[in-house]
Tab-separated table of C-alpha atoms and ligand atoms in Angstrom:
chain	number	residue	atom	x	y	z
A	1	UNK	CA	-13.659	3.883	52.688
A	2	UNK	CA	-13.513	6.410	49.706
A	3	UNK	CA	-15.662	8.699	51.035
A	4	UNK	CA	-14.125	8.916	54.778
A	5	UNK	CA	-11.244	11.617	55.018
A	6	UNK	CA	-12.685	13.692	58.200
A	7	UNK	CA	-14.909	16.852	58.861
A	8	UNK	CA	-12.291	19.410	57.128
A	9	UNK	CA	-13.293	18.149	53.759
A	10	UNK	CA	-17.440	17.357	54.657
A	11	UNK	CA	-19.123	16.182	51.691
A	12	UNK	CA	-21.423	19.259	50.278
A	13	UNK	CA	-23.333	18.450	47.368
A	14	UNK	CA	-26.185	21.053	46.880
A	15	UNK	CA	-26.223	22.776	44.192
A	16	UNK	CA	-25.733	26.461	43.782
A	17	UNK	CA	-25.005	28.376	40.485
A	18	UNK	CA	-20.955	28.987	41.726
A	19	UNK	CA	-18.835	30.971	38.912
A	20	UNK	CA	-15.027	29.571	39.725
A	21	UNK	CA	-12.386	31.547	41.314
A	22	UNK	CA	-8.933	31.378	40.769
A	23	UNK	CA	-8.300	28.865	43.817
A	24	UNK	CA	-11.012	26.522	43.005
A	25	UNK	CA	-10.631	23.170	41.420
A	26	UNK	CA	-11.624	23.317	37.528
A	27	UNK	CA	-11.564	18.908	36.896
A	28	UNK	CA	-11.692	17.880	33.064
A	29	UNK	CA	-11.841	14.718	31.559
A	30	UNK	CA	-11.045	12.991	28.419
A	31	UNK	CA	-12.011	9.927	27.048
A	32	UNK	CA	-13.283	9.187	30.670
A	33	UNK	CA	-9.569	9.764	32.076
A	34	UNK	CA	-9.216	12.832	34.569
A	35	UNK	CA	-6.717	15.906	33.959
A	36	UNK	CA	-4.035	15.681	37.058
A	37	UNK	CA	-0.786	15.695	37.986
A	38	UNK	CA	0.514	12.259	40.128
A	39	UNK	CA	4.365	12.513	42.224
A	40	UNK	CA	5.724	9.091	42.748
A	41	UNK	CA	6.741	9.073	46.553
A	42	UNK	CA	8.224	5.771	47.092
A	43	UNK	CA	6.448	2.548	48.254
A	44	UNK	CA	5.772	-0.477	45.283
A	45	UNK	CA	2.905	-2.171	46.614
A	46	UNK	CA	0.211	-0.837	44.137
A	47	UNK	CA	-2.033	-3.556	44.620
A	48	UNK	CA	-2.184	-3.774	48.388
A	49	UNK	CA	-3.459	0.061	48.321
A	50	UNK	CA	0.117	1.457	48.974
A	51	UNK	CA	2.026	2.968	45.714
A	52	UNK	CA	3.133	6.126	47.302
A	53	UNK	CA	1.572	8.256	44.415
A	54	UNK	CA	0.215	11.717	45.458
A	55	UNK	CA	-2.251	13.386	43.083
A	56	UNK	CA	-3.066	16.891	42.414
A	57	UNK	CA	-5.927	17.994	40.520
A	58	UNK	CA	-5.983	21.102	38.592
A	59	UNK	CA	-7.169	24.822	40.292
A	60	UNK	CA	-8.485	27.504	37.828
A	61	UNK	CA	-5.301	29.366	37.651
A	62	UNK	CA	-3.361	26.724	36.673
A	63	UNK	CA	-4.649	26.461	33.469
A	64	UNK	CA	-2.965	28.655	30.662
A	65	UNK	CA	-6.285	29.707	29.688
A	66	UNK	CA	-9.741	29.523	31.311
A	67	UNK	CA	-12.528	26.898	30.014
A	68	UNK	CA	-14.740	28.386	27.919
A	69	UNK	CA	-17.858	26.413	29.478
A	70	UNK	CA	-18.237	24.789	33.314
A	71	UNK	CA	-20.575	24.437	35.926
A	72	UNK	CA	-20.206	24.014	39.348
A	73	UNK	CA	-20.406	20.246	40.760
A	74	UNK	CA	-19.521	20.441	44.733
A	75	UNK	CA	-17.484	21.208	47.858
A	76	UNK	CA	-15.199	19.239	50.079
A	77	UNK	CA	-14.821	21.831	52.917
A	78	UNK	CA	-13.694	25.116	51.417
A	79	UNK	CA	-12.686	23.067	48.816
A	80	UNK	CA	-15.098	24.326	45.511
A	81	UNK	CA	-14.788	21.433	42.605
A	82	UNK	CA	-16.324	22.475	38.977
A	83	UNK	CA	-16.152	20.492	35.664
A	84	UNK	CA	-15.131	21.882	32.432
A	85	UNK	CA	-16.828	20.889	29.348
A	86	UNK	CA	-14.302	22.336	26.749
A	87	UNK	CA	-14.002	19.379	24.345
A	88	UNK	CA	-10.170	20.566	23.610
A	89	UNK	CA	-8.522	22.388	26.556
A	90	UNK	CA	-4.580	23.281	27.239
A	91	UNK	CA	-3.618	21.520	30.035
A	92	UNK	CA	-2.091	23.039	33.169
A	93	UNK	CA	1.779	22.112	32.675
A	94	UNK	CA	2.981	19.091	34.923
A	95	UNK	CA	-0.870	17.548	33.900
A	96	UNK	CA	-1.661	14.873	32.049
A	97	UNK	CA	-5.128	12.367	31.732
A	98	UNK	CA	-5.044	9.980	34.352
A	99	UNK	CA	-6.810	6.459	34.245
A	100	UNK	CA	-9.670	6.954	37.065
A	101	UNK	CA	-9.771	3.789	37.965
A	102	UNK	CA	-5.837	4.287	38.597
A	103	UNK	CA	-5.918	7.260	40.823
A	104	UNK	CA	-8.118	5.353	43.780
A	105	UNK	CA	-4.328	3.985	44.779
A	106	UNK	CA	-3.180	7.106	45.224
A	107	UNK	CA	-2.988	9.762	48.131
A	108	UNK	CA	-4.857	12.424	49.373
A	109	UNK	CA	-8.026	10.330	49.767
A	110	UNK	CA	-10.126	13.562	49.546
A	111	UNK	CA	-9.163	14.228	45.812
A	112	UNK	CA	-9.698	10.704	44.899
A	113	UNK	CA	-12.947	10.735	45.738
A	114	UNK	CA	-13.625	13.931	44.069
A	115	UNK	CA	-12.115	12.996	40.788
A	116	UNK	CA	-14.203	9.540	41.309
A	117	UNK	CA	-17.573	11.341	42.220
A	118	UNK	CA	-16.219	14.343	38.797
A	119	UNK	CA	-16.149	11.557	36.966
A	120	UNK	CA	-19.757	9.737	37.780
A	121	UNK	CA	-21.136	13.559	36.683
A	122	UNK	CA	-19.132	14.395	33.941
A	123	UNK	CA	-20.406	10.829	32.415
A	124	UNK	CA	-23.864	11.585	32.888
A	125	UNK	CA	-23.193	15.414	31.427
A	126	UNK	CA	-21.151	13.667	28.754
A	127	UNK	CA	-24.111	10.480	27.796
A	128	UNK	CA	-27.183	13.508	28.359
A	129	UNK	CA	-26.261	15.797	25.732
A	130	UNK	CA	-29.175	14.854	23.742
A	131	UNK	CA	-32.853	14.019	25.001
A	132	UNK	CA	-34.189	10.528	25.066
A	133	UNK	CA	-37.438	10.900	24.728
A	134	UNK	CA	-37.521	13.619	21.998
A	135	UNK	CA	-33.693	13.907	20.117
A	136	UNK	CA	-33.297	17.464	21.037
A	137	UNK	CA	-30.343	19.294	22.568
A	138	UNK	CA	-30.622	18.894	26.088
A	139	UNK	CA	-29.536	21.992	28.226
A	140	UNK	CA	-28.149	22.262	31.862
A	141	UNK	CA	-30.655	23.496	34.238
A	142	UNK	CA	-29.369	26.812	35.925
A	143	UNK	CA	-30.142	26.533	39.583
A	144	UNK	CA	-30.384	22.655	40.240
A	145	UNK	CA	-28.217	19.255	39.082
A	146	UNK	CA	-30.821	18.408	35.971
A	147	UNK	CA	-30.456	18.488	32.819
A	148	UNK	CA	-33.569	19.608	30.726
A	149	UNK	CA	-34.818	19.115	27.296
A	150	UNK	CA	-36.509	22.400	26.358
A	151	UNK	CA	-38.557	20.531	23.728
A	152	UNK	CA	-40.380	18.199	25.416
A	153	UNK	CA	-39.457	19.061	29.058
A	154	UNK	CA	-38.119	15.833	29.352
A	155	UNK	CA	-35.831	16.125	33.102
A	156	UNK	CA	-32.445	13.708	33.548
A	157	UNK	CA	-31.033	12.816	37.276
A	158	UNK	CA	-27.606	11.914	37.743
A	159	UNK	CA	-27.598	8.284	37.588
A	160	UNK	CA	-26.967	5.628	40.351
A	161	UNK	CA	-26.772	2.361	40.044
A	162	UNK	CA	-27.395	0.192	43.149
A	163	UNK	CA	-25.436	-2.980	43.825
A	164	UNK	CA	-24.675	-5.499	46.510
A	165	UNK	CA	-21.752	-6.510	48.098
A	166	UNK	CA	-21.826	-9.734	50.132
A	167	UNK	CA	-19.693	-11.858	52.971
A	168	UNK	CA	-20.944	-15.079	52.740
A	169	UNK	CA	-19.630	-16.687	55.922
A	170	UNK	CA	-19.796	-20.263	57.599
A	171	UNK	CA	-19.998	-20.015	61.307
A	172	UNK	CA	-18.123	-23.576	63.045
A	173	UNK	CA	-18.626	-24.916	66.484
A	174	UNK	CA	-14.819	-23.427	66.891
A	175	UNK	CA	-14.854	-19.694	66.193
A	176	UNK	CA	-11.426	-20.129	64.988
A	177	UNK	CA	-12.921	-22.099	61.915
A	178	UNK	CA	-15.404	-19.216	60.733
A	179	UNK	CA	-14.674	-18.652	57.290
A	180	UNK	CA	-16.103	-16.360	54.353
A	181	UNK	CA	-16.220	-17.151	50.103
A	182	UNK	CA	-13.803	-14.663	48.636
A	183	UNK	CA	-14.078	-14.587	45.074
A	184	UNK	CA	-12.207	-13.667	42.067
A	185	UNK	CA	-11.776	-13.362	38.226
A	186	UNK	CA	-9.630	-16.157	37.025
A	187	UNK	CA	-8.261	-14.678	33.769
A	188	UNK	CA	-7.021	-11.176	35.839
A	189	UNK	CA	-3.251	-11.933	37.328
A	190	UNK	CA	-4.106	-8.326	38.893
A	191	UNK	CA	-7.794	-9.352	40.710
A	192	UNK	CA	-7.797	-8.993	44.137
A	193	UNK	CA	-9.958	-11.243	46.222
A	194	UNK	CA	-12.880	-10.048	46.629
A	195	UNK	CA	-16.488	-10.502	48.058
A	196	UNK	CA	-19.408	-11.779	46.125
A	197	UNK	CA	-21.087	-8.405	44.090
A	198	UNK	CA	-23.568	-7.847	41.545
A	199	UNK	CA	-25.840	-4.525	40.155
A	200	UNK	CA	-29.795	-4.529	41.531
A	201	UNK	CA	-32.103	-5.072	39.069
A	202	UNK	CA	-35.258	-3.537	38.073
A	203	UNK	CA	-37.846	-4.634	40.189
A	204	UNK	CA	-35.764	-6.311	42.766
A	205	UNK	CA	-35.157	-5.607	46.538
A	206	UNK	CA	-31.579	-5.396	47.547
A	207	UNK	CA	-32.282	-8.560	49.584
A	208	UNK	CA	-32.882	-10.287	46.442
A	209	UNK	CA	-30.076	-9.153	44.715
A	210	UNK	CA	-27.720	-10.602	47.394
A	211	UNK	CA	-29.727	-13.593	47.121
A	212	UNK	CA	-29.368	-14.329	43.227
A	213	UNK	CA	-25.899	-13.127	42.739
A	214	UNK	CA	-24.841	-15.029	45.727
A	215	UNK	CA	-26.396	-18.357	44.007
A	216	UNK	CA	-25.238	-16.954	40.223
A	217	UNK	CA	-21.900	-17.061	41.656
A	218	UNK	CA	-20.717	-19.714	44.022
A	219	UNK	CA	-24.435	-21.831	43.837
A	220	UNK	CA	-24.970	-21.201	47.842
A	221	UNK	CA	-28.315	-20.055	49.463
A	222	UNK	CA	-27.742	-17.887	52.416
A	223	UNK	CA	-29.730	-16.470	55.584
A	224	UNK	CA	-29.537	-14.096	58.158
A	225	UNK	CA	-28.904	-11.483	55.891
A	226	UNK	CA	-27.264	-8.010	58.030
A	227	UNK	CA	-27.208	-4.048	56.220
A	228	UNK	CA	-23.796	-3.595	57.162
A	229	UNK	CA	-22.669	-0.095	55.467
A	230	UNK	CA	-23.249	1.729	52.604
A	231	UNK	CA	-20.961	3.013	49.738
A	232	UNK	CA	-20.520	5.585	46.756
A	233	UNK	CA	-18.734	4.164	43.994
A	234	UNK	CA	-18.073	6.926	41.395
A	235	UNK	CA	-15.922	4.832	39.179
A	236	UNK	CA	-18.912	2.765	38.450
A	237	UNK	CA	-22.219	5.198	38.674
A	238	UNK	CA	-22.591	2.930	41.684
A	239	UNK	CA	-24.140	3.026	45.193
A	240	UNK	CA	-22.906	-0.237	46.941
A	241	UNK	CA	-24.977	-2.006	49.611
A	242	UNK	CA	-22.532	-4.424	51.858
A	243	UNK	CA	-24.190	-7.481	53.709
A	244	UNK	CA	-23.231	-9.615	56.164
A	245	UNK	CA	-24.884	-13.314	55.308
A	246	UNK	CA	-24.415	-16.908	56.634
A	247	UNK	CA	-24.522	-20.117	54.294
A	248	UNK	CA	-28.289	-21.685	54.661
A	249	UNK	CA	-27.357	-26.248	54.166
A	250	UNK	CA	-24.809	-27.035	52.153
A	251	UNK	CA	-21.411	-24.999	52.120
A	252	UNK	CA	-20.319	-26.590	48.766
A	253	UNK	CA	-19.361	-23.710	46.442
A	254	UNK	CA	-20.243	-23.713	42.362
A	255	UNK	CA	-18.162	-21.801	41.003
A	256	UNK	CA	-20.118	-19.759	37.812
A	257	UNK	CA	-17.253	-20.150	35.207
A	258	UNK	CA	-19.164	-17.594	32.955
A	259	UNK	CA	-18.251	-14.959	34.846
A	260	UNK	CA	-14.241	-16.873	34.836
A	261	UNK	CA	-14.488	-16.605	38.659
A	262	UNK	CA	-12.948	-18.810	41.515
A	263	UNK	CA	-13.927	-18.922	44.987
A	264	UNK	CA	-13.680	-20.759	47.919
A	265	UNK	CA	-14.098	-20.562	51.721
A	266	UNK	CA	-11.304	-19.079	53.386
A	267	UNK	CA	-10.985	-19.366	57.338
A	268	UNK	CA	-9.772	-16.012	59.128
A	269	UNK	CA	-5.942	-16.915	59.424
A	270	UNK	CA	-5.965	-18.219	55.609
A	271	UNK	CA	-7.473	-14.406	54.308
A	272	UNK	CA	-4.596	-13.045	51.863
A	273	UNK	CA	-3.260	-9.834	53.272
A	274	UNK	CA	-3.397	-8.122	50.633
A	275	UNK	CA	-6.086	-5.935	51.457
A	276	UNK	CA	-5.123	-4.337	54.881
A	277	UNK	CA	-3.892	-1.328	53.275
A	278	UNK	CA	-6.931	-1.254	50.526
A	279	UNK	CA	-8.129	2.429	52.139
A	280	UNK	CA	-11.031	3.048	50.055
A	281	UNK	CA	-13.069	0.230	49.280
A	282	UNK	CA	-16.000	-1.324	51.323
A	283	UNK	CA	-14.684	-4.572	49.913
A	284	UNK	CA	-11.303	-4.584	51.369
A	285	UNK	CA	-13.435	-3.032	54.785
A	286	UNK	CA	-15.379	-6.111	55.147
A	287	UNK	CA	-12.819	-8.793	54.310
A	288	UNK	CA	-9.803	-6.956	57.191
A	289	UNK	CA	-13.024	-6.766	59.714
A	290	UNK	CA	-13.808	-10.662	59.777
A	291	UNK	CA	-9.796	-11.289	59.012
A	292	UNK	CA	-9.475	-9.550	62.198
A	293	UNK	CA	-12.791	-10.015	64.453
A	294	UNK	CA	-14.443	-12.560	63.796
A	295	UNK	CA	-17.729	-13.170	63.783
A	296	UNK	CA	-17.932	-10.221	66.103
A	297	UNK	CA	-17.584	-8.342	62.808
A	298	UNK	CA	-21.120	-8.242	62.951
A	299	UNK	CA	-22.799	-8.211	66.105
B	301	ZN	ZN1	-37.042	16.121	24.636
């Protein structure tokens, strides 16, 4: 997943009050697309995970001249990552703004998830700059991640959103007829089969939300719900919540045309392959680990 790439580049997110050094990473965005510089490498396959693009992301001293305002935002390893507020900036040459959302096919995985997780901050920097409680400028605390409103006091947290992702599967007397409800968007030539997901809503247990999106989408009620793992999910503010589940009665799926999806039960050898190289997504995790163990995906 996204946020796996190994010990040498371990996650650090407290906050300290860093000034940037030369070597460091200096990320800046624009119109919610990230400053870096992508090498085409061979391979085709973008949507299987596998377009052979290799992204760089832009160090202090590339730039011609420094950013006037940043703040520190956190370390992979000995790898320091700030963000740049400088509404106009002069790009490091080779860089151009890169589509987010693009860069998760590309390699190394470390730098995709910091441009992903850059990106989740720089939105809430970007959406915070005024309070909402009192209108006034909001400023950026010195020693912690808040953001302050030194009218009112009024304090901002990054945000998170949490949302469920969920393999609804069908167990048969024959093991080799298990099968799961993969799901996609109709009008998208480009979706990807994917697993029933929704947002959390206020008030609601995580539980519930795999409970009512499940039903919102395909019209199935479902038991034997299992945590299976967790995921950040920069590119949407979101922290994802996978589940295993099993269909409670009847397996006959409703599709919810309002949300222009189709779905339907796929057994284990029938799962398209075109997730087994889908490195960063809990999505494409869950659907390769029942593609390729079963039921014993679970247990
Ligand atoms: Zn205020």
């Amino acid at each position: 997943m996204i946020q796996e790439f190994g010990d040498e580049h371990r996650y650090d997110n407290h906050f300290e009050p860093h000034q940037a050094g030369e070597k460091d990473y200096v990320l800046h965005f624009r119109d919610g697309k990230c400053l870096a510089r992508v090498t085409h490498v061979g391979g085709s396959d973008a949507d299987a995970g596998d377009s052979g693009e290799v992204v760089e992301l832009p160090r202090l001293g590339d730039y011609p001249s420094a950013p006037a305002k940043a703040t520190y935002l956190f370390s992979l390893g000995e790898d320091r990552f700030f963000l740049a507020f400088d509404e106009d900036l002069a790009a490091p040459a080779g860089f151009g703004y890169e589509s987010v959302n693009w860069l998760r096919r590309a390699e190394p995985q470390h730098l995709l998830f910091a441009a992903a997780t850059a990106s989740q901050l720089s939105r809430w920097y970007q959406d915070n700059r005024f309070c909402g409680r009192c209108g006034h400028a909001t400023e950026i605390a010195p020693s912690s991640r808040e953001i302050v409103c030194p009218e009112c006091a009024h304090i901002v947290y990054p945000k998170i959103c949490p949302g469920i992702i969920c393999a609804v599967t069908r167990l048969a007397d024959d093991p080799t007829d298990d099968a799961i409800v993969l799901t996609r968007y109709a009008g998208r030539t480009t979706a990807l089969w994917a697993l029933v997901a929704g947002f959390t809503e206020i008030g609601e247990p995580l539980e519930d939300t795999v409970r009512r999106e499940v039903m919102e989408e395909v019209g199935l009620s479902v038991k034997n719900l299992r945590f299976y793992k967790s995921q950040p999910w920069g590119f949407t503010d979101t922290l994802l919540v996978g589940f295993w589940c099993e269909v409670d009665g009847d397996p006959a799926i409703t599709v919810d045309r309002f949300e222009l999806k189709e779905a339907r039960w796929f057994t284990r050898d029938e799962i398209p392959l075109e997730r087994t190289n889908d490195r960063a997504s809990l999505t494409g995790e869950m659907i390769e680990r029942f593609r390729t163990m079963g039921r014993a995906a679970w247990e």
